[in-house]
XYZ file of C-alpha atoms in Angstrom:
134
model
C 13.122 125.859 -68.793
C 16.634 124.655 -69.513
C 19.530 126.103 -67.553
C 22.758 125.479 -69.484
C 25.748 124.309 -67.492
C 29.298 125.228 -68.346
C 32.402 125.623 -66.178
C 31.521 129.248 -65.373
C 27.908 128.567 -64.245
C 27.652 129.370 -60.536
C 25.022 128.346 -58.018
C 23.838 131.956 -58.089
C 23.351 131.734 -61.876
C 21.092 128.728 -61.344
C 19.216 130.505 -58.549
C 18.621 133.545 -60.751
C 17.293 131.470 -63.638
C 15.072 129.549 -61.226
C 13.660 132.774 -59.770
C 12.950 134.215 -63.210
C 10.417 131.438 -63.666
C 9.318 131.228 -60.022
C 9.802 134.668 -58.434
C 8.570 133.601 -54.993
C 10.670 130.430 -54.810
C 14.353 129.923 -54.251
C 16.680 126.964 -54.604
C 19.746 126.376 -52.463
C 22.321 123.602 -52.387
C 23.543 121.753 -49.300
C 26.206 119.183 -48.524
C 23.522 117.069 -46.792
C 21.335 114.531 -48.580
C 17.635 114.383 -47.720
C 14.631 112.297 -48.697
C 11.411 113.304 -50.482
C 9.298 115.354 -48.049
C 12.192 115.895 -45.647
C 13.816 119.198 -44.695
C 17.559 119.722 -44.533
C 18.156 120.225 -40.835
C 21.877 119.654 -40.526
C 24.659 120.457 -42.909
C 25.617 123.706 -44.474
C 24.562 125.591 -47.553
C 27.102 125.939 -50.335
C 28.315 129.435 -51.131
C 26.345 130.876 -54.057
C 29.521 131.999 -55.809
C 30.753 128.412 -56.246
C 30.727 126.966 -59.750
C 27.925 124.401 -59.991
C 30.239 121.829 -61.538
C 32.543 122.041 -58.493
C 29.871 120.499 -56.236
C 28.620 117.811 -58.613
C 29.552 114.184 -58.106
C 28.102 112.944 -61.376
C 27.153 114.710 -64.550
C 24.788 113.146 -67.047
C 23.628 116.347 -68.734
C 24.959 119.716 -69.835
C 21.837 121.482 -68.629
C 19.247 121.438 -65.863
C 15.667 121.110 -67.034
C 12.920 122.390 -64.730
C 9.264 122.801 -65.663
C 6.442 124.458 -63.724
C 4.459 121.200 -63.496
C 7.329 119.296 -61.816
C 6.651 118.387 -58.208
C 8.976 120.169 -55.823
C 10.330 116.932 -54.365
C 10.853 115.486 -57.839
C 13.027 118.457 -58.841
C 15.191 117.890 -55.780
C 15.390 114.141 -56.438
C 16.220 114.590 -60.141
C 19.033 117.021 -59.427
C 20.369 114.598 -56.845
C 20.143 111.687 -59.297
C 21.637 113.433 -62.354
C 24.235 115.615 -60.637
C 24.769 114.210 -57.143
C 23.862 117.551 -55.540
C 21.492 118.178 -52.640
C 19.089 121.017 -53.473
C 16.256 122.343 -51.343
C 13.448 124.531 -52.668
C 12.296 127.399 -50.466
C 9.068 129.406 -50.627
C 8.649 133.042 -49.612
C 6.408 133.338 -46.580
C 5.970 136.650 -44.799
C 9.470 138.110 -44.496
C 11.344 134.817 -44.620
C 12.088 131.801 -46.781
C 10.802 128.416 -45.612
C 11.795 124.981 -46.842
C 9.026 123.353 -48.869
C 9.765 119.902 -47.433
C 6.250 119.322 -46.081
C 4.736 120.229 -49.450
C 7.035 118.328 -51.833
C 3.960 116.851 -53.566
C 2.978 120.309 -54.839
C 4.225 121.463 -58.213
C 6.571 124.410 -58.471
C 3.724 126.437 -59.972
C 1.489 125.580 -56.981
C 4.261 126.518 -54.545
C 4.660 129.886 -56.250
C 0.875 130.423 -56.148
C 0.787 129.616 -52.417
C 3.455 132.247 -51.817
C 1.532 134.741 -53.948
C -1.665 134.076 -51.987
C 0.212 134.584 -48.709
C 1.436 137.959 -49.949
C -2.069 138.962 -51.068
C -3.521 137.889 -47.717
C -0.865 139.922 -45.903
C -1.541 142.974 -48.012
C -5.288 142.576 -47.583
C -4.916 142.719 -43.831
C -3.220 146.125 -44.131
C -5.812 147.734 -46.373
C -9.480 148.059 -45.483
C -12.021 146.778 -47.982
C -13.157 149.459 -50.437
C -16.806 148.625 -49.838
C -16.407 149.336 -46.120
C -15.246 152.864 -46.899
C -18.219 153.757 -49.093
C-alpha cells in the first residue's frame, strides 16, 4: 500500500488509509522518539488534523509505503528514518487500543489477526456453544 503525501495530507488521512488495510490497528504520531520494542511513555500525541508534512524533519519520499508483511517495529523505524517522525502502532484489545511495543517483531498482518482473535474470543464468551444447546 502506498499512501501519497502532498501538502494537504493530514495525520488523519494516513490513519484512515492505514486502517483500511488493517482495520484493527491504528497508527499515531508522537513528539517522542522510541526504540524498536519500546513503548512511548512520555511525550504527547500530535493532533490528527495536522498536515503530515508539518511534523516531518526530513523527506526522502513523496509517499509512505506499508505492506502487510512488514514487522510492526520496522514500520515505525522506517517512518522515523525517512521522515523523522515518531509513529506508534496500536492494536485493538477489548474496548481499548494498546501499543504494540512488546510485539514489534510481529508483522502488521499478524497484529491484525491477534486483534481479530481477541474479538472472536470475547464474542465466544458471550454466546453459548450451539452443541450445548442441542
